[in-house]
Structure formats: structure tokens, C-alpha cells
PDB file of C-alpha atoms in Angstrom:
ATOM      1  CA  UNK J 128      35.496 -16.064 -20.281  1.00 41.00           C
ATOM      2  CA  UNK J 129      33.412 -13.942 -18.118  1.00 41.00           C
ATOM      3  CA  UNK J 130      31.755 -12.379 -21.275  1.00 40.00           C
ATOM      4  CA  UNK J 131      30.312 -16.301 -22.478  1.00 45.00           C
ATOM      5  CA  UNK J 132      29.422 -16.753 -18.951  1.00 44.00           C
ATOM      6  CA  UNK J 133      27.128 -13.717 -18.771  1.00 46.00           C
ATOM      7  CA  UNK J 134      26.119 -14.232 -22.489  1.00 46.00           C
ATOM      8  CA  UNK J 135      25.339 -18.195 -21.836  1.00 49.00           C
ATOM      9  CA  UNK J 136      23.493 -17.326 -18.325  1.00 48.00           C
ATOM     10  CA  UNK J 137      21.548 -14.729 -19.808  1.00 50.00           C
ATOM     11  CA  UNK J 138      20.533 -17.408 -22.473  1.00 50.00           C
ATOM     12  CA  UNK J 139      20.090 -19.954 -19.755  1.00 48.00           C
ATOM     13  CA  UNK J 140      17.849 -17.537 -17.919  1.00 50.00           C
ATOM     14  CA  UNK J 141      15.729 -16.770 -21.363  1.00 47.00           C
ATOM     15  CA  UNK J 142      15.314 -20.359 -21.869  1.00 50.00           C
ATOM     16  CA  UNK J 143      13.791 -20.899 -18.757  1.00 50.00           C
ATOM     17  CA  UNK J 144      11.544 -17.458 -19.255  1.00 46.00           C
ATOM     18  CA  UNK J 145      10.367 -19.145 -22.307  1.00 47.00           C
ATOM     19  CA  UNK J 146       9.505 -22.884 -20.328  1.00 46.00           C
ATOM     20  CA  UNK J 147       7.761 -21.084 -17.339  1.00 52.00           C
ATOM     21  CA  UNK J 148       5.416 -18.929 -19.843  1.00 44.00           C
ATOM     22  CA  UNK J 149       4.909 -22.122 -22.118  1.00 45.00           C
ATOM     23  CA  UNK J 150       3.973 -24.216 -19.018  1.00 41.00           C
ATOM     24  CA  UNK J 151       1.624 -21.224 -17.851  1.00 42.00           C
ATOM     25  CA  UNK J 152       0.421 -21.226 -21.438  1.00 40.00           C
ATOM     26  CA  UNK J 153      -0.625 -24.472 -21.390  1.00 39.00           C
ATOM     27  CA  UNK J 154      -2.097 -24.888 -18.077  1.00 39.00           C
ATOM     28  CA  UNK J 155      -4.270 -21.476 -19.129  1.00 39.00           C
ATOM     29  CA  UNK J 156      -5.423 -23.139 -22.328  1.00 39.00           C
ATOM     30  CA  UNK J 157      -6.065 -26.648 -20.488  1.00 38.00           C
ATOM     31  CA  UNK J 158      -8.145 -24.915 -18.329  1.00 40.00           C
ATOM     32  CA  UNK J 159      -9.830 -23.204 -20.482  1.00 40.00           C
ATOM     33  CA  UNK J 160     -10.322 -26.099 -22.999  1.00 40.00           C
ATOM     34  CA  UNK J 161     -11.942 -28.080 -19.894  1.00 39.00           C
ATOM     35  CA  UNK J 162     -14.001 -25.578 -19.209  1.00 41.00           C
ATOM     36  CA  UNK J 163     -15.382 -24.666 -22.299  1.00 37.00           C
ATOM     37  CA  UNK J 164     -15.674 -29.075 -22.900  1.00 38.00           C
ATOM     38  CA  UNK J 165     -18.060 -29.044 -19.661  1.00 41.00           C
ATOM     39  CA  UNK J 166     -20.433 -27.208 -21.511  1.00 42.00           C
ATOM     40  CA  UNK J 167     -20.209 -29.178 -25.044  1.00 40.00           C
ATOM     41  CA  UNK J 168     -22.522 -31.791 -26.115  1.00 45.00           C
ATOM     42  CA  UNK J 169     -19.295 -34.438 -26.374  1.00 43.00           C
ATOM     43  CA  UNK J 170     -18.566 -35.125 -22.778  1.00 45.00           C
ATOM     44  CA  UNK J 171     -17.851 -38.060 -21.121  1.00 46.00           C
ATOM     45  CA  UNK J 172     -21.108 -40.648 -19.909  1.00 47.00           C
ATOM     46  CA  UNK J 173     -19.733 -40.084 -16.717  1.00 49.00           C
ATOM     47  CA  UNK J 174     -19.905 -36.553 -16.528  1.00 44.00           C
ATOM     48  CA  UNK J 175     -23.033 -36.555 -18.892  1.00 43.00           C
ATOM     49  CA  UNK J 176     -24.534 -38.406 -16.236  1.00 48.00           C
ATOM     50  CA  UNK J 177     -23.805 -35.991 -13.461  1.00 48.00           C
ATOM     51  CA  UNK J 178     -27.162 -34.222 -12.374  1.00 49.00           C
ATOM     52  CA  UNK J 179     -28.089 -31.494 -10.034  1.00 49.00           C
ATOM     53  CA  UNK J 180     -29.029 -33.861  -7.067  1.00 74.00           C
ATOM     54  CA  UNK J 181     -25.850 -36.027  -7.119  1.00 92.00           C
ATOM     55  CA  UNK J 182     -23.339 -34.842  -3.815  1.00 92.00           C
ATOM     56  CA  UNK J 183     -20.811 -32.775  -4.493  1.00 93.00           C
ATOM     57  CA  UNK J 184     -18.799 -29.389  -4.251  1.00 90.00           C
ATOM     58  CA  UNK J 185     -20.888 -26.083  -4.606  1.00 90.00           C
ATOM     59  CA  UNK J 186     -18.257 -23.512  -3.598  1.00 88.00           C
ATOM     60  CA  UNK J 187     -15.478 -22.051  -1.771  1.00 86.00           C
ATOM     61  CA  UNK J 188     -17.220 -21.755   2.175  1.00 85.00           C
ATOM     62  CA  UNK J 189     -13.985 -19.554   3.579  1.00 84.00           C
ATOM     63  CA  UNK J 190     -10.095 -19.847   3.419  1.00 87.00           C
ATOM     64  CA  UNK J 191      -8.402 -20.236   6.850  1.00 85.00           C
ATOM     65  CA  UNK J 192      -5.278 -18.279   7.687  1.00 87.00           C
ATOM     66  CA  UNK J 193      -2.894 -18.979  10.817  1.00 83.00           C
ATOM     67  CA  UNK J 194      -1.715 -15.553  11.865  1.00 86.00           C
ATOM     68  CA  UNK J 195       2.283 -15.532  12.246  1.00 82.00           C
ATOM     69  CA  UNK J 196       2.311 -11.720  11.695  1.00 85.00           C
ATOM     70  CA  UNK J 197      -0.540  -9.758  12.662  1.00 88.00           C
ATOM     71  CA  UNK J 198       0.423  -6.220  11.591  1.00 92.00           C
ATOM     72  CA  UNK J 199       1.662  -7.873   8.377  1.00 93.00           C
ATOM     73  CA  UNK J 200      -1.667  -9.727   7.858  1.00 91.00           C
ATOM     74  CA  UNK J 201      -3.999  -7.128   8.726  1.00 92.00           C
ATOM     75  CA  UNK J 202      -2.023  -4.586   6.138  1.00 94.00           C
ATOM     76  CA  UNK J 203      -2.046  -7.029   3.538  1.00 91.00           C
ATOM     77  CA  UNK J 204      -5.761  -8.499   3.372  1.00 91.00           C
ATOM     78  CA  UNK J 205      -7.332  -4.919   4.317  1.00 93.00           C
ATOM     79  CA  UNK J 206      -5.032  -1.935   3.018  1.00 93.00           C
ATOM     80  CA  UNK J 207      -3.886  -3.783  -0.109  1.00 90.00           C
ATOM     81  CA  UNK J 208      -6.105  -6.426  -1.205  1.00 88.00           C
ATOM     82  CA  UNK J 209      -8.991  -4.734   0.511  1.00 93.00           C
ATOM     83  CA  UNK J 210     -10.915  -6.878   2.463  1.00 93.00           C
ATOM     84  CA  UNK J 211     -13.390  -5.353   4.943  1.00 96.00           C
ATOM     85  CA  UNK J 212     -13.684  -6.732   8.197  1.00 95.00           C
ATOM     86  CA  UNK J 213     -16.997  -8.649   8.825  1.00 95.00           C
ATOM     87  CA  UNK J 214     -16.508 -10.141  12.392  1.00 94.00           C
ATOM     88  CA  UNK J 215     -14.268 -10.942  15.413  1.00 94.00           C
ATOM     89  CA  UNK J 216     -14.394 -13.203  18.093  1.00 92.00           C
ATOM     90  CA  UNK J 217     -12.057 -14.961  21.183  1.00 91.00           C
ATOM     91  CA  UNK J 218     -12.685 -18.304  21.345  1.00 84.00           C
ATOM     92  CA  UNK J 219     -13.111 -20.355  24.863  1.00 84.00           C
ATOM     93  CA  UNK J 220     -12.542 -24.282  25.160  1.00 76.00           C
ATOM     94  CA  UNK J 221      -9.845 -26.948  25.336  1.00 69.00           C
ATOM     95  CA  UNK J 222      -6.965 -25.589  23.223  1.00 65.00           C
ATOM     96  CA  UNK J 223      -8.586 -22.468  21.811  1.00 71.00           C
ATOM     97  CA  UNK J 224      -9.043 -20.225  25.268  1.00 77.00           C
ATOM     98  CA  UNK J 225      -7.973 -16.788  24.080  1.00 82.00           C
ATOM     99  CA  UNK J 226      -7.560 -17.794  19.994  1.00 83.00           C
ATOM    100  CA  UNK J 227      -9.054 -14.362  18.328  1.00 88.00           C
ATOM    101  CA  UNK J 228     -10.526 -15.114  15.081  1.00 89.00           C
ATOM    102  CA  UNK J 229     -11.087 -12.578  12.807  1.00 93.00           C
ATOM    103  CA  UNK J 230     -13.621 -12.764   9.598  1.00 93.00           C
ATOM    104  CA  UNK J 231     -12.651 -10.662   6.621  1.00 94.00           C
ATOM    105  CA  UNK J 232     -14.549 -10.337   3.657  1.00 94.00           C
ATOM    106  CA  UNK J 233     -14.403  -9.406   0.134  1.00 92.00           C
ATOM    107  CA  UNK J 234     -17.734  -9.424  -1.755  1.00 90.00           C
ATOM    108  CA  UNK J 235     -18.717 -13.465  -1.208  1.00 86.00           C
ATOM    109  CA  UNK J 236     -15.304 -14.740  -0.367  1.00 88.00           C
ATOM    110  CA  UNK J 237     -14.668 -14.887   3.492  1.00 89.00           C
ATOM    111  CA  UNK J 238     -11.072 -15.454   5.194  1.00 91.00           C
ATOM    112  CA  UNK J 239     -10.824 -16.481   8.599  1.00 89.00           C
ATOM    113  CA  UNK J 240      -7.887 -14.982  10.062  1.00 90.00           C
ATOM    114  CA  UNK J 241      -6.863 -17.133  13.531  1.00 86.00           C
ATOM    115  CA  UNK J 242      -4.453 -15.499  16.279  1.00 87.00           C
ATOM    116  CA  UNK J 243      -3.359 -18.354  18.274  1.00 82.00           C
ATOM    117  CA  UNK J 244      -2.912 -17.220  22.698  1.00 79.00           C
ATOM    118  CA  UNK J 245       0.972 -17.560  23.647  1.00 78.00           C
ATOM    119  CA  UNK J 246      -0.227 -20.280  25.570  1.00 77.00           C
ATOM    120  CA  UNK J 247      -1.826 -22.204  23.245  1.00 73.00           C
ATOM    121  CA  UNK J 248       0.938 -21.823  20.322  1.00 70.00           C
ATOM    122  CA  UNK J 249       2.020 -25.441  20.809  1.00 70.00           C
ATOM    123  CA  UNK J 250      -1.234 -26.513  20.018  1.00 63.00           C
ATOM    124  CA  UNK J 251      -1.275 -25.321  16.096  1.00 59.00           C
ATOM    125  CA  UNK J 252      -1.497 -27.778  13.236  1.00 54.00           C
ATOM    126  CA  UNK J 253      -3.406 -30.799  14.257  1.00 54.00           C
ATOM    127  CA  UNK J 254      -6.678 -31.450  12.146  1.00 53.00           C
ATOM    128  CA  UNK J 255      -9.310 -31.219  14.904  1.00 50.00           C
ATOM    129  CA  UNK J 256      -7.816 -27.764  15.859  1.00 55.00           C
ATOM    130  CA  UNK J 257      -9.090 -25.029  14.062  1.00 53.00           C
ATOM    131  CA  UNK J 258      -6.105 -23.185  14.263  1.00 56.00           C
ATOM    132  CA  UNK J 259      -4.674 -24.307  11.218  1.00 69.00           C
ATOM    133  CA  UNK J 260      -4.277 -23.302   7.684  1.00 81.00           C
ATOM    134  CA  UNK J 261      -7.102 -24.943   5.630  1.00 85.00           C
ATOM    135  CA  UNK J 262      -9.820 -24.185   3.212  1.00 88.00           C
ATOM    136  CA  UNK J 263     -13.664 -25.261   3.654  1.00 89.00           C
ATOM    137  CA  UNK J 264     -15.335 -26.001   0.338  1.00 90.00           C
ATOM    138  CA  UNK J 265     -18.887 -26.237   0.297  1.00 92.00           C
ATOM    139  CA  UNK J 266     -21.338 -29.241  -0.493  1.00 93.00           C
ATOM    140  CA  UNK J 267     -24.672 -29.891  -0.978  1.00 93.00           C
ATOM    141  CA  UNK J 268     -24.581 -33.085   0.639  1.00 94.00           C
ATOM    142  CA  UNK J 269     -22.103 -34.214   3.051  1.00 94.00           C
ATOM    143  CA  UNK J 270     -23.331 -37.460   3.906  1.00 95.00           C
ATOM    144  CA  UNK J 271     -22.166 -39.330   0.379  1.00 94.00           C
ATOM    145  CA  UNK J 272     -19.055 -37.189   0.113  1.00 94.00           C
ATOM    146  CA  UNK J 273     -17.935 -38.464   3.750  1.00 95.00           C
ATOM    147  CA  UNK J 274     -18.858 -41.647   2.908  1.00 95.00           C
ATOM    148  CA  UNK J 275     -16.964 -41.527  -0.496  1.00 93.00           C
ATOM    149  CA  UNK J 276     -13.781 -40.400   1.169  1.00 94.00           C
ATOM    150  CA  UNK J 277     -13.646 -43.130   4.459  1.00 95.00           C
ATOM    151  CA  UNK J 278     -13.935 -45.697   1.279  1.00 95.00           C
ATOM    152  CA  UNK J 279     -10.875 -44.328  -0.634  1.00 94.00           C
ATOM    153  CA  UNK J 280      -9.295 -44.757   2.917  1.00 95.00           C
ATOM    154  CA  UNK J 281      -9.272 -40.628   3.910  1.00 93.00           C
ATOM    155  CA  UNK J 282      -9.771 -40.208   7.728  1.00 93.00           C
ATOM    156  CA  UNK J 283     -11.964 -37.815   8.748  1.00 94.00           C
ATOM    157  CA  UNK J 284     -11.776 -35.709  11.435  1.00 89.00           C
ATOM    158  CA  UNK J 285     -15.533 -35.615  12.665  1.00 90.00           C
ATOM    159  CA  UNK J 286     -16.931 -38.771  12.307  1.00 91.00           C
ATOM    160  CA  UNK J 287     -20.419 -37.475  12.725  1.00 95.00           C
ATOM    161  CA  UNK J 288     -19.920 -35.467   9.629  1.00 94.00           C
ATOM    162  CA  UNK J 289     -23.497 -36.549   8.358  1.00 95.00           C
ATOM    163  CA  UNK J 290     -25.627 -34.951  11.215  1.00 96.00           C
ATOM    164  CA  UNK J 291     -23.139 -31.843  12.195  1.00 94.00           C
ATOM    165  CA  UNK J 292     -22.800 -30.873   8.179  1.00 94.00           C
ATOM    166  CA  UNK J 293     -19.231 -30.803   8.520  1.00 92.00           C
ATOM    167  CA  UNK J 294     -15.531 -31.994   8.564  1.00 92.00           C
ATOM    168  CA  UNK J 295     -11.949 -31.886   7.536  1.00 90.00           C
ATOM    169  CA  UNK J 296      -9.313 -34.573   6.699  1.00 89.00           C
ATOM    170  CA  UNK J 297      -5.676 -34.449   4.897  1.00 87.00           C
ATOM    171  CA  UNK J 298      -5.499 -34.459   1.749  1.00 86.00           C
ATOM    172  CA  UNK J 299      -3.104 -36.642  -0.936  1.00 85.00           C
ATOM    173  CA  UNK J 300      -0.795 -33.424  -0.689  1.00 79.00           C
ATOM    174  CA  UNK J 301      -0.779 -32.792   3.014  1.00 81.00           C
ATOM    175  CA  UNK J 302      -3.237 -30.049   2.343  1.00 84.00           C
ATOM    176  CA  UNK J 303      -5.946 -29.640   5.146  1.00 86.00           C
ATOM    177  CA  UNK J 304      -9.626 -29.527   3.502  1.00 89.00           C
ATOM    178  CA  UNK J 305     -13.047 -28.319   5.583  1.00 90.00           C
ATOM    179  CA  UNK J 306     -16.391 -29.496   3.907  1.00 92.00           C
ATOM    180  CA  UNK J 307     -19.538 -27.860   5.326  1.00 93.00           C
ATOM    181  CA  UNK J 308     -23.504 -28.880   4.542  1.00 92.00           C
ATOM    182  CA  UNK J 309     -23.899 -25.069   6.212  1.00 87.00           C
ATOM    183  CA  UNK J 310     -25.339 -22.530   4.389  1.00 79.00           C
TER     184      UNK J 310
END
């Protein structure tokens, strides 16, 4: 009986491995096909009509990671992944007092590591507190994008997004997304 169970478990693990590999392969091929479809002449009308002047995302500005374990975090990003320390500053202000923000760079990618001062550890999380895990997208014109988000029911952290050229909002999966019109 035990031998049959082990064989069954091995078979189940093998089937699971096949399923996961197939899923990843389909995902990768779908992504490649979508990328190729964007450059072909057989695009849907709405994609064909998009021009470079339309408000859109133009790239990733940075990622921000809230640091829970400083030594392990620095070892991972600097020693293992090869990021270089570009800048570090201590922030001051309500809810930010004493927060250390370190900017690490790898080519054109910046990751902000933020370490909260112990007396403000309970303020982590809400949008508006810059010490949260989020990613910041570069946009070429934040006004129309912010307007579309509001029209779709998204709550924007900064109501002055057009003037200030930035805002944060929570995506449909709970992800915190930042938009920046700054270069």
C-alpha cells in the first residue's frame, strides 16, 4: 500500500509540475503574441487610433518597499541583486519624522527602501503615508488619466494631481499604484 501511495504522490506531483509548466508556457506565449500583435497591421481599431500624444503610462518610475529587516534587505538588493546606493535621506514631518528612505539603482530602475522610525510604526499602510509598498508609474499627462480613474470610481489620494503631477490610488487587487508626471 505504501508503495502505491508514494507512486500516486509522485504521479500527482508530476502532473502538477506539468500543469504549472504548461500554464507558464501559455502565459509566456500569450504575452509574446500580444507584443507581436501590437506591432502588426491587424490591430483593433481602438489600438490603431492610439497616438503618442494621448495620455498614457510611459514607464516605471520606481518601486517602493517598506523595510522590515534592514540587514537582510540591504544584503538582498545590494550584494545579491547588484543595486547601488544612489541616495539616502531622513524625512521630517507628521507621520514621517525620522523615516529613512534609501534609493537604490540598477541601470534605469530605482527602488526606494523606507524604514519607519519606531515611534511611527503604527502609521504604516494607508495611502497618503509614503511608507508603503507601491510602484510608481511614469505618465506623460496625469490630468486625463486621473480624470478617467475618478470617473471609474477610483479614489485618488491627491486631489490636486494635475497641478502636483502625482497621486496614489488602490487598484482592484489591493495594490497601491502611484502616478507621476515628473521626469
